[in-house]
Amino acid sequence: MKVHRIVFLTVLTFFLTACDVDLYRSLPEDEANQMLALLMQHHIDA
C-alpha cells in the first residue's frame, strides 16, 4: 500500500509540474496552426 501511495504522489507531482512547461516555442505560424488544430480535434484546451 505504501508503494502505491509513493507512486501516486510521484505521478501527481509530475503532472502538476508539467502543466507549467512550454513544450513548443517559436513555432512558425503554419506549424502553430497545425498544432492548435490537432489539439482542438482531441478536445484539448490550448
PDB file of N, CA and C in Angstrom:
ATOM      1  N   MET A   1       0.824  -1.194   0.000  1.00  0.00           N
ATOM      2  CA  MET A   1       0.000   0.000   0.000  1.00  0.00           C
ATOM      3  C   MET A   1       0.869   1.259   0.000  1.00  0.00           C
ATOM      4  N   LYS A   2       1.960   1.217   0.756  1.00  0.00           N
ATOM      5  CA  LYS A   2       2.837   2.375   0.835  1.00  0.00           C
ATOM      6  C   LYS A   2       3.479   2.667  -0.525  1.00  0.00           C
ATOM      7  N   VAL A   3       3.815   1.617  -1.260  1.00  0.00           N
ATOM      8  CA  VAL A   3       4.420   1.791  -2.577  1.00  0.00           C
ATOM      9  C   VAL A   3       3.435   2.469  -3.522  1.00  0.00           C
ATOM     10  N   HIS A   4       2.178   2.083  -3.462  1.00  0.00           N
ATOM     11  CA  HIS A   4       1.151   2.691  -4.311  1.00  0.00           C
ATOM     12  C   HIS A   4       1.024   4.179  -4.015  1.00  0.00           C
ATOM     13  N   ARG A   5       1.087   4.544  -2.772  1.00  0.00           N
ATOM     14  CA  ARG A   5       0.980   5.950  -2.382  1.00  0.00           C
ATOM     15  C   ARG A   5       2.169   6.751  -2.913  1.00  0.00           C
ATOM     16  N   ILE A   6       3.353   6.186  -2.818  1.00  0.00           N
ATOM     17  CA  ILE A   6       4.549   6.873  -3.315  1.00  0.00           C
ATOM     18  C   ILE A   6       4.479   7.043  -4.826  1.00  0.00           C
ATOM     19  N   VAL A   7       4.069   6.001  -5.526  1.00  0.00           N
ATOM     20  CA  VAL A   7       3.933   6.082  -6.985  1.00  0.00           C
ATOM     21  C   VAL A   7       2.877   7.115  -7.356  1.00  0.00           C
ATOM     22  N   PHE A   8       1.749   7.104  -6.678  1.00  0.00           N
ATOM     23  CA  PHE A   8       0.680   8.057  -6.960  1.00  0.00           C
ATOM     24  C   PHE A   8       1.161   9.485  -6.747  1.00  0.00           C
ATOM     25  N   LEU A   9       1.825   9.749  -5.651  1.00  0.00           N
ATOM     26  CA  LEU A   9       2.309  11.100  -5.367  1.00  0.00           C
ATOM     27  C   LEU A   9       3.377  11.538  -6.363  1.00  0.00           C
ATOM     28  N   THR A  10       4.209  10.615  -6.789  1.00  0.00           N
ATOM     29  CA  THR A  10       5.229  10.941  -7.786  1.00  0.00           C
ATOM     30  C   THR A  10       4.589  11.305  -9.119  1.00  0.00           C
ATOM     31  N   VAL A  11       3.629  10.515  -9.552  1.00  0.00           N
ATOM     32  CA  VAL A  11       2.940  10.792 -10.814  1.00  0.00           C
ATOM     33  C   VAL A  11       2.155  12.094 -10.720  1.00  0.00           C
ATOM     34  N   LEU A  12       1.476  12.318  -9.617  1.00  0.00           N
ATOM     35  CA  LEU A  12       0.724  13.553  -9.423  1.00  0.00           C
ATOM     36  C   LEU A  12       1.647  14.763  -9.469  1.00  0.00           C
ATOM     37  N   THR A  13       2.772  14.680  -8.819  1.00  0.00           N
ATOM     38  CA  THR A  13       3.743  15.779  -8.834  1.00  0.00           C
ATOM     39  C   THR A  13       4.243  16.035 -10.248  1.00  0.00           C
ATOM     40  N   PHE A  14       4.509  14.975 -10.986  1.00  0.00           N
ATOM     41  CA  PHE A  14       4.958  15.128 -12.366  1.00  0.00           C
ATOM     42  C   PHE A  14       3.922  15.863 -13.203  1.00  0.00           C
ATOM     43  N   PHE A  15       2.659  15.460 -13.092  1.00  0.00           N
ATOM     44  CA  PHE A  15       1.611  16.098 -13.881  1.00  0.00           C
ATOM     45  C   PHE A  15       1.412  17.552 -13.490  1.00  0.00           C
ATOM     46  N   LEU A  16       1.494  17.853 -12.225  1.00  0.00           N
ATOM     47  CA  LEU A  16       1.304  19.234 -11.782  1.00  0.00           C
ATOM     48  C   LEU A  16       2.446  20.134 -12.234  1.00  0.00           C
ATOM     49  N   THR A  17       3.649  19.638 -12.249  1.00  0.00           N
ATOM     50  CA  THR A  17       4.769  20.459 -12.705  1.00  0.00           C
ATOM     51  C   THR A  17       4.813  20.536 -14.223  1.00  0.00           C
ATOM     52  N   ALA A  18       4.351  19.510 -14.900  1.00  0.00           N
ATOM     53  CA  ALA A  18       4.362  19.510 -16.362  1.00  0.00           C
ATOM     54  C   ALA A  18       3.371  20.511 -16.935  1.00  0.00           C
ATOM     55  N   CYS A  19       2.367  20.888 -16.181  1.00  0.00           N
ATOM     56  CA  CYS A  19       1.370  21.840 -16.667  1.00  0.00           C
ATOM     57  C   CYS A  19       1.967  23.217 -16.909  1.00  0.00           C
ATOM     58  N   ASP A  20       3.071  23.534 -16.285  1.00  0.00           N
ATOM     59  CA  ASP A  20       3.681  24.852 -16.402  1.00  0.00           C
ATOM     60  C   ASP A  20       4.778  24.925 -17.455  1.00  0.00           C
ATOM     61  N   VAL A  21       5.090  23.823 -18.091  1.00  0.00           N
ATOM     62  CA  VAL A  21       6.209  23.774 -19.014  1.00  0.00           C
ATOM     63  C   VAL A  21       5.730  24.056 -20.431  1.00  0.00           C
ATOM     64  N   ASP A  22       6.399  24.990 -21.119  1.00  0.00           N
ATOM     65  CA  ASP A  22       6.111  25.238 -22.524  1.00  0.00           C
ATOM     66  C   ASP A  22       6.794  24.158 -23.348  1.00  0.00           C
ATOM     67  N   LEU A  23       6.008  23.379 -24.073  1.00  0.00           N
ATOM     68  CA  LEU A  23       6.581  22.298 -24.860  1.00  0.00           C
ATOM     69  C   LEU A  23       7.088  22.785 -26.207  1.00  0.00           C
ATOM     70  N   TYR A  24       6.425  23.774 -26.761  1.00  0.00           N
ATOM     71  CA  TYR A  24       6.807  24.291 -28.068  1.00  0.00           C
ATOM     72  C   TYR A  24       6.905  25.805 -27.987  1.00  0.00           C
ATOM     73  N   ARG A  25       7.991  26.339 -28.502  1.00  0.00           N
ATOM     74  CA  ARG A  25       8.204  27.785 -28.538  1.00  0.00           C
ATOM     75  C   ARG A  25       8.704  28.177 -29.915  1.00  0.00           C
ATOM     76  N   SER A  26       8.392  29.388 -30.295  1.00  0.00           N
ATOM     77  CA  SER A  26       8.901  29.974 -31.538  1.00  0.00           C
ATOM     78  C   SER A  26       8.601  29.113 -32.761  1.00  0.00           C
ATOM     79  N   LEU A  27       7.394  28.557 -32.799  1.00  0.00           N
ATOM     80  CA  LEU A  27       6.992  27.789 -33.974  1.00  0.00           C
ATOM     81  C   LEU A  27       6.599  28.747 -35.090  1.00  0.00           C
ATOM     82  N   PRO A  28       6.867  28.374 -36.327  1.00  0.00           N
ATOM     83  CA  PRO A  28       6.325  29.157 -37.437  1.00  0.00           C
ATOM     84  C   PRO A  28       4.794  29.117 -37.389  1.00  0.00           C
ATOM     85  N   GLU A  29       4.159  30.116 -37.953  1.00  0.00           N
ATOM     86  CA  GLU A  29       2.704  30.243 -37.848  1.00  0.00           C
ATOM     87  C   GLU A  29       1.970  29.022 -38.385  1.00  0.00           C
ATOM     88  N   ASP A  30       2.414  28.476 -39.509  1.00  0.00           N
ATOM     89  CA  ASP A  30       1.710  27.319 -40.073  1.00  0.00           C
ATOM     90  C   ASP A  30       1.821  26.089 -39.166  1.00  0.00           C
ATOM     91  N   GLU A  31       2.977  25.890 -38.539  1.00  0.00           N
ATOM     92  CA  GLU A  31       3.121  24.765 -37.613  1.00  0.00           C
ATOM     93  C   GLU A  31       2.295  24.984 -36.349  1.00  0.00           C
ATOM     94  N   ALA A  32       2.235  26.226 -35.887  1.00  0.00           N
ATOM     95  CA  ALA A  32       1.426  26.530 -34.706  1.00  0.00           C
ATOM     96  C   ALA A  32      -0.051  26.278 -34.999  1.00  0.00           C
ATOM     97  N   ASN A  33      -0.500  26.646 -36.195  1.00  0.00           N
ATOM     98  CA  ASN A  33      -1.893  26.409 -36.575  1.00  0.00           C
ATOM     99  C   ASN A  33      -2.191  24.913 -36.670  1.00  0.00           C
ATOM    100  N   GLN A  34      -1.254  24.139 -37.195  1.00  0.00           N
ATOM    101  CA  GLN A  34      -1.440  22.690 -37.268  1.00  0.00           C
ATOM    102  C   GLN A  34      -1.518  22.085 -35.870  1.00  0.00           C
ATOM    103  N   MET A  35      -0.665  22.557 -34.978  1.00  0.00           N
ATOM    104  CA  MET A  35      -0.666  22.054 -33.602  1.00  0.00           C
ATOM    105  C   MET A  35      -1.986  22.396 -32.920  1.00  0.00           C
ATOM    106  N   LEU A  36      -2.452  23.627 -33.096  1.00  0.00           N
ATOM    107  CA  LEU A  36      -3.714  24.048 -32.494  1.00  0.00           C
ATOM    108  C   LEU A  36      -4.879  23.231 -33.047  1.00  0.00           C
ATOM    109  N   ALA A  37      -4.887  22.988 -34.346  1.00  0.00           N
ATOM    110  CA  ALA A  37      -5.952  22.188 -34.954  1.00  0.00           C
ATOM    111  C   ALA A  37      -5.953  20.767 -34.394  1.00  0.00           C
ATOM    112  N   LEU A  38      -4.783  20.195 -34.225  1.00  0.00           N
ATOM    113  CA  LEU A  38      -4.679  18.847 -33.671  1.00  0.00           C
ATOM    114  C   LEU A  38      -5.196  18.800 -32.235  1.00  0.00           C
ATOM    115  N   LEU A  39      -4.834  19.783 -31.439  1.00  0.00           N
ATOM    116  CA  LEU A  39      -5.322  19.839 -30.059  1.00  0.00           C
ATOM    117  C   LEU A  39      -6.839  19.995 -30.022  1.00  0.00           C
ATOM    118  N   MET A  40      -7.369  20.840 -30.900  1.00  0.00           N
ATOM    119  CA  MET A  40      -8.816  21.065 -30.926  1.00  0.00           C
ATOM    120  C   MET A  40      -9.558  19.800 -31.353  1.00  0.00           C
ATOM    121  N   GLN A  41      -8.989  19.021 -32.268  1.00  0.00           N
ATOM    122  CA  GLN A  41      -9.614  17.771 -32.705  1.00  0.00           C
ATOM    123  C   GLN A  41      -9.756  16.788 -31.552  1.00  0.00           C
ATOM    124  N   HIS A  42      -8.831  16.861 -30.612  1.00  0.00           N
ATOM    125  CA  HIS A  42      -8.843  15.946 -29.471  1.00  0.00           C
ATOM    126  C   HIS A  42      -9.426  16.593 -28.224  1.00  0.00           C
ATOM    127  N   HIS A  43     -10.105  17.733 -28.419  1.00  0.00           N
ATOM    128  CA  HIS A  43     -10.785  18.445 -27.332  1.00  0.00           C
ATOM    129  C   HIS A  43      -9.838  18.803 -26.190  1.00  0.00           C
ATOM    130  N   ILE A  44      -8.647  19.279 -26.547  1.00  0.00           N
ATOM    131  CA  ILE A  44      -7.655  19.707 -25.559  1.00  0.00           C
ATOM    132  C   ILE A  44      -7.549  21.220 -25.633  1.00  0.00           C
ATOM    133  N   ASP A  45      -7.761  21.890 -24.504  1.00  0.00           N
ATOM    134  CA  ASP A  45      -7.646  23.345 -24.461  1.00  0.00           C
ATOM    135  C   ASP A  45      -6.187  23.747 -24.602  1.00  0.00           C
ATOM    136  N   ALA A  46      -5.968  24.776 -25.397  1.00  0.00           N
ATOM    137  CA  ALA A  46      -4.593  25.259 -25.586  1.00  0.00           C
ATOM    138  C   ALA A  46      -4.448  26.639 -24.989  1.00  0.00           C
TER     139      ALA A  46
END
